[in-house]
Amino acid sequence: MEWSLAIVALALIAVAAVSNRISGSSITPAILFVSIGLLVGPEVLDEVDISTTSSTVRALAEATLALVLFADASRIDFGRLRREFSVPVRLLGVGLPLTIALGALTAGVIFDVLSFWEVVIVGVILAPTDAALGQAVITEPRVPSRIRQGLNVESGLNDGICVPLLFAAVAAADVESGISEGRTGMTLLLEEVGYGVVGGVAGGLLIGAIVLYAGRRDLIAGSWRQVIPAAGAALAYGTASALGGSGFIAAFVAGLVFQAVIRRDPENMNRLTEEVGSVLHGVTFVIFGAISLGPALGELSWELALYAVLSLTVVRMVPVAIAMLGSHARLPTLGFLGWFGPRGLASMVFAVIVIEESQLPHEHLIVLATYLTVGLSVF
């Protein structure tokens, strides 16, 4: 642990030093962070060894995802979204269930040792897309608005929807886990989504009202205006989690409500939220590369490699194409929507939940498949 903090800090400095050069190129910050993590991890230089592996990755990934979801949601143009709502509805209502089903079916064929509920768990873990890894797409003005906003809303809500599905599947696979606390799958889904919306609405309304009324009375110092959205994201996440809901849905809803209340794009106020999110994103992927992906690569097999490739292509792209039937979307649009479904922070969090909350007989294989798929998605 002696050099871990210094190494993470050096990784941030190194990427910052070349950030302008790699901007717009095929080399992303996430690729550099994961590469540095692989280099300093136990498989190569062995300079990073964090004893609380699961808890560290989970805490960092959840914090990062909450900030990213809030910032992305607060950028959404409500007027356009009302006219272009069909894309996210199709992706979430049809594409997400089909992705889980096809992911589970593929896992069952490739990993014949897994039970029915274990393959369902694999399908759920690797279904949600990563808002952080997809930021370059949803902020690119050359991409049509309906596609950008569709992918943004999808990534903002699919991980929250998958949380109760994961809990229900783990409970069914491992009756000793107690993860569902006796609740049915439908109850879990309603509570996660419902309390998530409650936490998000409460957090978004509060910070929106503060910005409006305290701002008009000149009560907020300029240096503190950017703190409010970041704190609002944390408030929404914490409130929903305390109630038993999805903090991810709460953070996304809070961003939507915040922008609706202040009636403008809070780009300047979001600067701190986005910058802190970027830093946490980098730290998370350095640690992921060092203590999760590195050891997983040491156990790489052709089955794991095949599943990772299929998960990021066929398992995502076929359901998206089916979901968009009748939308008159052209082939390049279908390909774009299907390809830009990266797996990342949410899948990492879900893998850690499986490690911490269950005693599945093939838990290690499920985690390996997750880490290798996320690693391939980054690159």
Tab-separated table of C-alpha atoms in Angstrom:
chain	number	residue	atom	x	y	z
A	1	MET	CA	0.000	0.000	0.000
A	2	GLU	CA	3.036	2.308	0.480
A	3	TRP	CA	3.289	3.373	-3.167
A	4	SER	CA	-0.344	2.921	-4.225
A	5	LEU	CA	-1.427	6.519	-3.642
A	6	ALA	CA	1.677	7.948	-5.307
A	7	ILE	CA	1.230	5.675	-8.342
A	8	VAL	CA	-2.430	6.626	-8.780
A	9	ALA	CA	-1.474	10.310	-8.522
A	10	LEU	CA	1.289	9.846	-11.121
A	11	ALA	CA	-1.207	8.132	-13.445
A	12	LEU	CA	-3.547	11.125	-13.212
A	13	ILE	CA	-0.670	13.530	-13.865
A	14	ALA	CA	0.590	11.491	-16.834
A	15	VAL	CA	-2.805	11.382	-18.533
A	16	ALA	CA	-3.393	15.073	-17.829
A	17	ALA	CA	-0.020	15.859	-19.444
A	18	VAL	CA	-1.101	14.332	-22.782
A	19	SER	CA	-4.854	14.944	-22.537
A	20	ASN	CA	-4.972	17.510	-25.334
A	21	ARG	CA	-2.910	15.320	-27.658
A	22	ILE	CA	-5.146	12.255	-27.230
A	23	SER	CA	-8.397	14.246	-27.404
A	24	GLY	CA	-10.359	13.075	-30.435
A	25	SER	CA	-7.944	10.202	-31.091
A	26	SER	CA	-8.534	6.469	-30.739
A	27	ILE	CA	-6.532	6.511	-27.481
A	28	THR	CA	-8.877	7.359	-24.630
A	29	PRO	CA	-8.019	8.278	-21.024
A	30	ALA	CA	-9.650	5.026	-19.890
A	31	ILE	CA	-7.255	3.013	-22.081
A	32	LEU	CA	-4.261	4.785	-20.549
A	33	PHE	CA	-5.534	4.400	-16.990
A	34	VAL	CA	-6.236	0.681	-17.377
A	35	SER	CA	-2.854	0.172	-19.089
A	36	ILE	CA	-1.057	1.893	-16.215
A	37	GLY	CA	-3.015	-0.247	-13.776
A	38	LEU	CA	-1.984	-3.423	-15.600
A	39	LEU	CA	1.653	-2.292	-15.542
A	40	VAL	CA	1.818	-1.512	-11.817
A	41	GLY	CA	-0.436	-4.388	-10.735
A	42	PRO	CA	0.642	-7.697	-9.199
A	43	GLU	CA	0.983	-9.372	-12.592
A	44	VAL	CA	3.844	-7.088	-13.740
A	45	LEU	CA	5.563	-4.633	-11.360
A	46	ASP	CA	3.478	-5.579	-8.307
A	47	GLU	CA	3.458	-2.054	-6.882
A	48	VAL	CA	-0.274	-1.758	-6.140
A	49	ASP	CA	-1.787	-4.082	-3.569
A	50	ILE	CA	-5.006	-2.883	-1.971
A	51	SER	CA	-6.322	-5.274	0.650
A	52	THR	CA	-9.911	-3.999	0.516
A	53	THR	CA	-10.122	-4.742	-3.182
A	54	SER	CA	-13.869	-5.209	-3.630
A	55	SER	CA	-14.958	-2.386	-1.337
A	56	THR	CA	-12.514	0.081	-2.911
A	57	VAL	CA	-13.564	-0.641	-6.489
A	58	ARG	CA	-17.254	-0.594	-5.585
A	59	ALA	CA	-17.081	2.721	-3.715
A	60	LEU	CA	-15.080	4.448	-6.454
A	61	ALA	CA	-17.226	3.077	-9.277
A	62	GLU	CA	-20.486	4.038	-7.577
A	63	ALA	CA	-19.305	7.579	-6.803
A	64	THR	CA	-18.023	8.074	-10.338
A	65	LEU	CA	-21.172	6.739	-11.943
A	66	ALA	CA	-23.442	8.918	-9.790
A	67	LEU	CA	-21.603	12.107	-10.782
A	68	VAL	CA	-21.487	11.178	-14.472
A	69	LEU	CA	-25.187	10.270	-14.557
A	70	PHE	CA	-26.175	13.552	-12.894
A	71	ALA	CA	-24.068	15.664	-15.255
A	72	ASP	CA	-25.275	13.814	-18.359
A	73	ALA	CA	-28.935	14.044	-17.357
A	74	SER	CA	-28.715	17.777	-16.695
A	75	ARG	CA	-27.610	18.300	-20.323
A	76	ILE	CA	-30.669	16.663	-21.855
A	77	ASP	CA	-32.847	18.942	-23.969
A	78	PHE	CA	-36.396	18.236	-22.759
A	79	GLY	CA	-38.019	19.759	-25.814
A	80	ARG	CA	-36.141	17.488	-28.154
A	81	LEU	CA	-36.473	14.483	-25.856
A	82	ARG	CA	-40.273	14.793	-25.915
A	83	ARG	CA	-40.130	14.645	-29.699
A	84	GLU	CA	-37.493	11.904	-29.784
A	85	PHE	CA	-38.474	9.676	-26.860
A	86	SER	CA	-38.946	6.581	-29.016
A	87	VAL	CA	-35.235	5.688	-29.131
A	88	PRO	CA	-34.666	5.347	-25.355
A	89	VAL	CA	-38.072	3.677	-24.913
A	90	ARG	CA	-37.171	1.080	-27.533
A	91	LEU	CA	-33.676	0.539	-26.108
A	92	LEU	CA	-34.921	0.127	-22.532
A	93	GLY	CA	-38.270	-1.559	-23.134
A	94	VAL	CA	-37.198	-4.024	-25.827
A	95	GLY	CA	-33.423	-3.887	-26.193
A	96	LEU	CA	-32.525	-4.316	-22.504
A	97	PRO	CA	-34.629	-7.459	-21.834
A	98	LEU	CA	-33.434	-9.027	-25.088
A	99	THR	CA	-29.810	-8.206	-24.239
A	100	ILE	CA	-30.152	-9.911	-20.848
A	101	ALA	CA	-31.810	-12.947	-22.441
A	102	LEU	CA	-29.282	-13.271	-25.262
A	103	GLY	CA	-26.376	-12.684	-22.868
A	104	ALA	CA	-27.685	-15.430	-20.589
A	105	LEU	CA	-28.265	-17.818	-23.512
A	106	THR	CA	-24.760	-17.179	-24.849
A	107	ALA	CA	-23.237	-17.730	-21.402
A	108	GLY	CA	-25.173	-20.984	-21.050
A	109	VAL	CA	-23.824	-22.298	-24.350
A	110	ILE	CA	-20.189	-21.279	-23.735
A	111	PHE	CA	-19.983	-21.947	-19.974
A	112	ASP	CA	-21.823	-25.257	-19.601
A	113	VAL	CA	-20.934	-25.530	-15.900
A	114	LEU	CA	-23.140	-22.573	-14.954
A	115	SER	CA	-26.639	-23.131	-13.607
A	116	PHE	CA	-29.714	-21.453	-15.095
A	117	TRP	CA	-29.715	-18.609	-12.557
A	118	GLU	CA	-25.966	-18.142	-12.849
A	119	VAL	CA	-26.207	-17.515	-16.597
A	120	VAL	CA	-29.051	-15.073	-15.899
A	121	ILE	CA	-26.737	-13.268	-13.465
A	122	VAL	CA	-24.055	-13.011	-16.181
A	123	GLY	CA	-26.639	-11.606	-18.596
A	124	VAL	CA	-27.821	-8.995	-16.089
A	125	ILE	CA	-24.313	-7.944	-15.006
A	126	LEU	CA	-23.206	-7.257	-18.573
A	127	ALA	CA	-26.435	-5.695	-19.891
A	128	PRO	CA	-26.111	-2.063	-18.636
A	129	THR	CA	-24.032	0.360	-20.675
A	130	ASP	CA	-21.477	2.777	-19.225
A	131	ALA	CA	-22.338	6.471	-19.274
A	132	ALA	CA	-18.738	7.443	-18.492
A	133	LEU	CA	-17.132	5.435	-21.313
A	134	GLY	CA	-19.801	6.681	-23.714
A	135	GLN	CA	-19.387	10.389	-22.917
A	136	ALA	CA	-17.414	11.088	-26.087
A	137	VAL	CA	-20.444	10.018	-28.125
A	138	ILE	CA	-23.244	11.712	-26.213
A	139	THR	CA	-21.388	15.050	-26.195
A	140	GLU	CA	-20.392	14.954	-29.885
A	141	PRO	CA	-22.529	17.494	-31.794
A	142	ARG	CA	-21.964	15.723	-35.122
A	143	VAL	CA	-24.033	12.785	-33.847
A	144	PRO	CA	-27.790	13.362	-34.410
A	145	SER	CA	-29.552	14.607	-31.288
A	146	ARG	CA	-32.051	11.735	-31.077
A	147	ILE	CA	-29.201	9.195	-31.105
A	148	ARG	CA	-27.113	11.054	-28.518
A	149	GLN	CA	-30.026	11.589	-26.179
A	150	GLY	CA	-31.305	8.060	-26.705
A	151	LEU	CA	-27.964	6.563	-25.682
A	152	ASN	CA	-27.712	9.036	-22.794
A	153	VAL	CA	-31.110	8.158	-21.333
A	154	GLU	CA	-30.493	4.445	-21.885
A	155	SER	CA	-27.187	4.477	-20.011
A	156	GLY	CA	-28.709	6.632	-17.289
A	157	LEU	CA	-31.546	4.240	-16.494
A	158	ASN	CA	-30.507	0.727	-17.508
A	159	ASP	CA	-28.088	0.155	-14.632
A	160	GLY	CA	-30.700	1.192	-12.073
A	161	ILE	CA	-33.260	-1.118	-13.666
A	162	CYS	CA	-30.771	-4.002	-13.594
A	163	VAL	CA	-30.014	-3.678	-9.866
A	164	PRO	CA	-33.256	-5.346	-8.664
A	165	LEU	CA	-33.006	-7.932	-11.442
A	166	LEU	CA	-29.518	-8.823	-10.211
A	167	PHE	CA	-30.699	-9.063	-6.598
A	168	ALA	CA	-33.593	-11.320	-7.599
A	169	ALA	CA	-31.366	-13.583	-9.707
A	170	VAL	CA	-28.734	-13.891	-6.968
A	171	ALA	CA	-31.460	-14.670	-4.425
A	172	ALA	CA	-32.842	-17.400	-6.701
A	173	ALA	CA	-29.377	-18.860	-7.359
A	174	ASP	CA	-28.165	-18.651	-3.766
A	175	VAL	CA	-30.935	-19.048	-1.188
A	176	GLU	CA	-28.380	-18.545	1.588
A	177	SER	CA	-27.383	-15.043	0.422
A	178	GLY	CA	-30.349	-13.186	1.922
A	179	ILE	CA	-29.692	-10.419	-0.609
A	180	SER	CA	-33.391	-9.953	-1.409
A	181	GLU	CA	-34.460	-10.052	2.255
A	182	GLY	CA	-37.494	-12.110	1.313
A	183	ARG	CA	-38.803	-9.646	-1.286
A	184	THR	CA	-40.078	-10.804	-4.660
A	185	GLY	CA	-38.438	-9.714	-7.900
A	186	MET	CA	-41.323	-7.353	-8.732
A	187	THR	CA	-41.196	-5.789	-5.258
A	188	LEU	CA	-37.457	-5.261	-5.637
A	189	LEU	CA	-37.949	-3.630	-9.031
A	190	LEU	CA	-40.696	-1.305	-7.791
A	191	GLU	CA	-38.711	-0.284	-4.716
A	192	GLU	CA	-35.447	0.286	-6.578
A	193	VAL	CA	-37.087	2.372	-9.299
A	194	GLY	CA	-39.663	4.061	-7.070
A	195	TYR	CA	-37.351	5.100	-4.262
A	196	GLY	CA	-34.727	5.999	-6.850
A	197	VAL	CA	-37.149	8.446	-8.453
A	198	VAL	CA	-38.133	9.810	-5.029
A	199	GLY	CA	-34.507	10.438	-4.064
A	200	GLY	CA	-33.779	12.011	-7.435
A	201	VAL	CA	-36.780	14.318	-7.419
A	202	ALA	CA	-36.062	15.419	-3.839
A	203	GLY	CA	-32.375	16.126	-4.520
A	204	GLY	CA	-33.015	17.870	-7.838
A	205	LEU	CA	-35.816	20.060	-6.481
A	206	LEU	CA	-33.787	21.126	-3.447
A	207	ILE	CA	-30.654	22.203	-5.294
A	208	GLY	CA	-32.719	23.753	-8.088
A	209	ALA	CA	-34.650	25.853	-5.563
A	210	ILE	CA	-31.424	26.880	-3.834
A	211	VAL	CA	-29.829	27.997	-7.098
A	212	LEU	CA	-32.915	29.999	-8.043
A	213	TYR	CA	-33.834	31.689	-4.785
A	214	ALA	CA	-30.477	31.967	-3.034
A	215	GLY	CA	-28.872	32.956	-6.332
A	216	ARG	CA	-31.341	35.780	-6.939
A	217	ARG	CA	-30.570	37.166	-3.490
A	218	ASP	CA	-26.841	36.930	-4.144
A	219	LEU	CA	-26.356	34.567	-1.192
A	220	ILE	CA	-24.120	32.087	-3.038
A	221	ALA	CA	-20.420	32.872	-3.410
A	222	GLY	CA	-19.128	32.282	-6.920
A	223	SER	CA	-16.643	29.645	-5.787
A	224	TRP	CA	-19.452	27.619	-4.175
A	225	ARG	CA	-21.921	27.534	-7.080
A	226	GLN	CA	-20.200	24.513	-8.615
A	227	VAL	CA	-20.380	22.612	-5.327
A	228	ILE	CA	-24.184	22.539	-5.398
A	229	PRO	CA	-24.693	20.110	-8.341
A	230	ALA	CA	-22.011	17.709	-7.042
A	231	ALA	CA	-23.589	17.744	-3.586
A	232	GLY	CA	-27.026	17.333	-5.159
A	233	ALA	CA	-25.919	14.185	-6.966
A	234	ALA	CA	-24.565	12.801	-3.685
A	235	LEU	CA	-27.749	13.799	-1.845
A	236	ALA	CA	-29.989	12.071	-4.375
A	237	TYR	CA	-27.839	8.931	-4.375
A	238	GLY	CA	-27.640	8.798	-0.583
A	239	THR	CA	-31.367	9.414	-0.091
A	240	ALA	CA	-32.377	6.682	-2.531
A	241	SER	CA	-29.879	4.206	-1.070
A	242	ALA	CA	-31.119	4.877	2.474
A	243	LEU	CA	-34.714	4.252	1.355
A	244	GLY	CA	-33.746	1.039	-0.442
A	245	GLY	CA	-33.835	2.417	-3.962
A	246	SER	CA	-31.365	2.725	-6.821
A	247	GLY	CA	-28.850	5.510	-6.281
A	248	PHE	CA	-28.025	5.421	-9.989
A	249	ILE	CA	-31.604	6.160	-11.042
A	250	ALA	CA	-31.737	8.842	-8.331
A	251	ALA	CA	-28.602	10.612	-9.617
A	252	PHE	CA	-29.937	10.599	-13.184
A	253	VAL	CA	-33.402	11.812	-12.187
A	254	ALA	CA	-31.848	14.528	-9.999
A	255	GLY	CA	-29.986	15.871	-13.029
A	256	LEU	CA	-33.197	15.940	-15.064
A	257	VAL	CA	-35.151	17.700	-12.312
A	258	PHE	CA	-32.359	20.185	-11.619
A	259	GLN	CA	-32.286	21.352	-15.221
A	260	ALA	CA	-36.087	21.470	-15.372
A	261	VAL	CA	-36.229	23.707	-12.287
A	262	ILE	CA	-33.547	26.204	-13.344
A	263	ARG	CA	-34.697	26.042	-17.014
A	264	ARG	CA	-31.266	26.219	-18.574
A	265	ASP	CA	-28.234	24.070	-19.288
A	266	PRO	CA	-26.150	24.191	-16.064
A	267	GLU	CA	-22.903	23.727	-17.999
A	268	ASN	CA	-20.827	26.167	-15.934
A	269	MET	CA	-22.188	24.938	-12.612
A	270	ASN	CA	-21.499	21.323	-13.616
A	271	ARG	CA	-17.805	21.917	-14.173
A	272	LEU	CA	-16.753	20.684	-10.720
A	273	THR	CA	-19.080	17.677	-10.943
A	274	GLU	CA	-17.618	16.688	-14.300
A	275	GLU	CA	-14.024	17.258	-13.256
A	276	VAL	CA	-14.376	15.300	-10.008
A	277	GLY	CA	-16.133	12.569	-11.980
A	278	SER	CA	-13.232	12.459	-14.446
A	279	VAL	CA	-10.678	12.156	-11.640
A	280	LEU	CA	-12.629	9.382	-9.903
A	281	HIS	CA	-13.098	7.679	-13.273
A	282	GLY	CA	-9.326	7.638	-13.764
A	283	VAL	CA	-8.607	6.349	-10.265
A	284	THR	CA	-11.249	3.626	-10.626
A	285	PHE	CA	-9.788	2.334	-13.883
A	286	VAL	CA	-6.206	2.376	-12.602
A	287	ILE	CA	-7.278	0.205	-9.675
A	288	PHE	CA	-9.466	-1.940	-11.933
A	289	GLY	CA	-6.530	-2.605	-14.249
A	290	ALA	CA	-4.196	-3.410	-11.363
A	291	ILE	CA	-6.288	-5.596	-9.095
A	292	SER	CA	-9.151	-6.868	-11.262
A	293	LEU	CA	-8.213	-7.088	-14.942
A	294	GLY	CA	-4.551	-8.040	-14.457
A	295	PRO	CA	-5.259	-11.214	-12.435
A	296	ALA	CA	-8.200	-12.046	-14.744
A	297	LEU	CA	-5.913	-11.961	-17.794
A	298	GLY	CA	-3.729	-14.549	-16.060
A	299	GLU	CA	-6.702	-16.951	-16.223
A	300	LEU	CA	-7.784	-16.083	-19.765
A	301	SER	CA	-9.250	-18.973	-21.766
A	302	TRP	CA	-10.748	-19.179	-25.239
A	303	GLU	CA	-14.222	-19.499	-23.713
A	304	LEU	CA	-13.818	-16.277	-21.719
A	305	ALA	CA	-12.357	-14.438	-24.717
A	306	LEU	CA	-15.161	-15.629	-26.990
A	307	TYR	CA	-17.843	-14.579	-24.529
A	308	ALA	CA	-16.304	-11.112	-24.085
A	309	VAL	CA	-16.266	-10.558	-27.850
A	310	LEU	CA	-19.827	-11.817	-28.332
A	311	SER	CA	-21.090	-9.793	-25.356
A	312	LEU	CA	-19.852	-6.551	-26.903
A	313	THR	CA	-21.070	-7.346	-30.414
A	314	VAL	CA	-23.831	-9.854	-31.150
A	315	VAL	CA	-25.368	-9.814	-27.645
A	316	ARG	CA	-25.725	-6.024	-27.803
A	317	MET	CA	-26.236	-5.345	-31.501
A	318	VAL	CA	-28.895	-7.916	-32.365
A	319	PRO	CA	-31.300	-6.804	-29.574
A	320	VAL	CA	-30.770	-3.146	-30.539
A	321	ALA	CA	-31.587	-3.938	-34.168
A	322	ILE	CA	-34.747	-5.797	-33.104
A	323	ALA	CA	-35.734	-2.956	-30.755
A	324	MET	CA	-35.467	-0.446	-33.603
A	325	LEU	CA	-37.657	-2.402	-36.038
A	326	GLY	CA	-40.286	-0.138	-37.524
A	327	SER	CA	-38.381	3.031	-36.621
A	328	HIS	CA	-37.130	3.488	-40.218
A	329	ALA	CA	-33.587	3.849	-38.848
A	330	ARG	CA	-30.930	3.308	-41.506
A	331	LEU	CA	-28.280	0.595	-41.241
A	332	PRO	CA	-25.470	2.981	-40.139
A	333	THR	CA	-27.713	4.258	-37.332
A	334	LEU	CA	-28.489	0.723	-36.171
A	335	GLY	CA	-24.795	-0.124	-36.245
A	336	PHE	CA	-23.915	3.016	-34.308
A	337	LEU	CA	-26.534	2.416	-31.609
A	338	GLY	CA	-25.462	-1.186	-31.254
A	339	TRP	CA	-21.731	-0.533	-31.169
A	340	PHE	CA	-21.816	2.306	-28.638
A	341	GLY	CA	-22.959	0.241	-25.697
A	342	PRO	CA	-19.718	-0.019	-23.673
A	343	ARG	CA	-19.646	-2.031	-20.449
A	344	GLY	CA	-17.828	-0.471	-17.521
A	345	LEU	CA	-18.582	0.977	-14.105
A	346	ALA	CA	-22.029	-0.561	-13.546
A	347	SER	CA	-20.815	-4.038	-14.501
A	348	MET	CA	-17.850	-3.633	-12.152
A	349	VAL	CA	-20.202	-2.675	-9.297
A	350	PHE	CA	-22.479	-5.638	-10.048
A	351	ALA	CA	-19.528	-8.054	-10.055
A	352	VAL	CA	-18.471	-6.779	-6.637
A	353	ILE	CA	-22.060	-7.212	-5.370
A	354	VAL	CA	-21.898	-10.860	-6.445
A	355	ILE	CA	-18.561	-11.274	-4.623
A	356	GLU	CA	-19.746	-9.600	-1.424
A	357	GLU	CA	-23.352	-10.773	-1.238
A	358	SER	CA	-23.405	-14.333	-2.556
A	359	GLN	CA	-21.762	-17.730	-2.298
A	360	LEU	CA	-22.394	-18.975	-5.809
A	361	PRO	CA	-20.584	-22.185	-6.794
A	362	HIS	CA	-19.177	-20.557	-9.960
A	363	GLU	CA	-18.816	-17.011	-8.653
A	364	HIS	CA	-15.172	-16.802	-9.799
A	365	LEU	CA	-16.052	-17.646	-13.408
A	366	ILE	CA	-18.829	-15.029	-13.440
A	367	VAL	CA	-16.454	-12.362	-12.132
A	368	LEU	CA	-13.732	-13.327	-14.636
A	369	ALA	CA	-16.189	-13.021	-17.540
A	370	THR	CA	-17.260	-9.603	-16.273
A	371	TYR	CA	-13.773	-8.189	-15.780
A	372	LEU	CA	-12.507	-9.430	-19.140
A	373	THR	CA	-15.549	-8.049	-20.977
A	374	VAL	CA	-15.160	-4.652	-19.299
A	375	GLY	CA	-11.433	-4.665	-20.094
A	376	LEU	CA	-12.086	-5.450	-23.754
A	377	SER	CA	-14.788	-2.773	-23.845
A	378	VAL	CA	-12.342	-0.140	-22.602
A	379	PHE	CA	-9.871	-0.938	-25.353
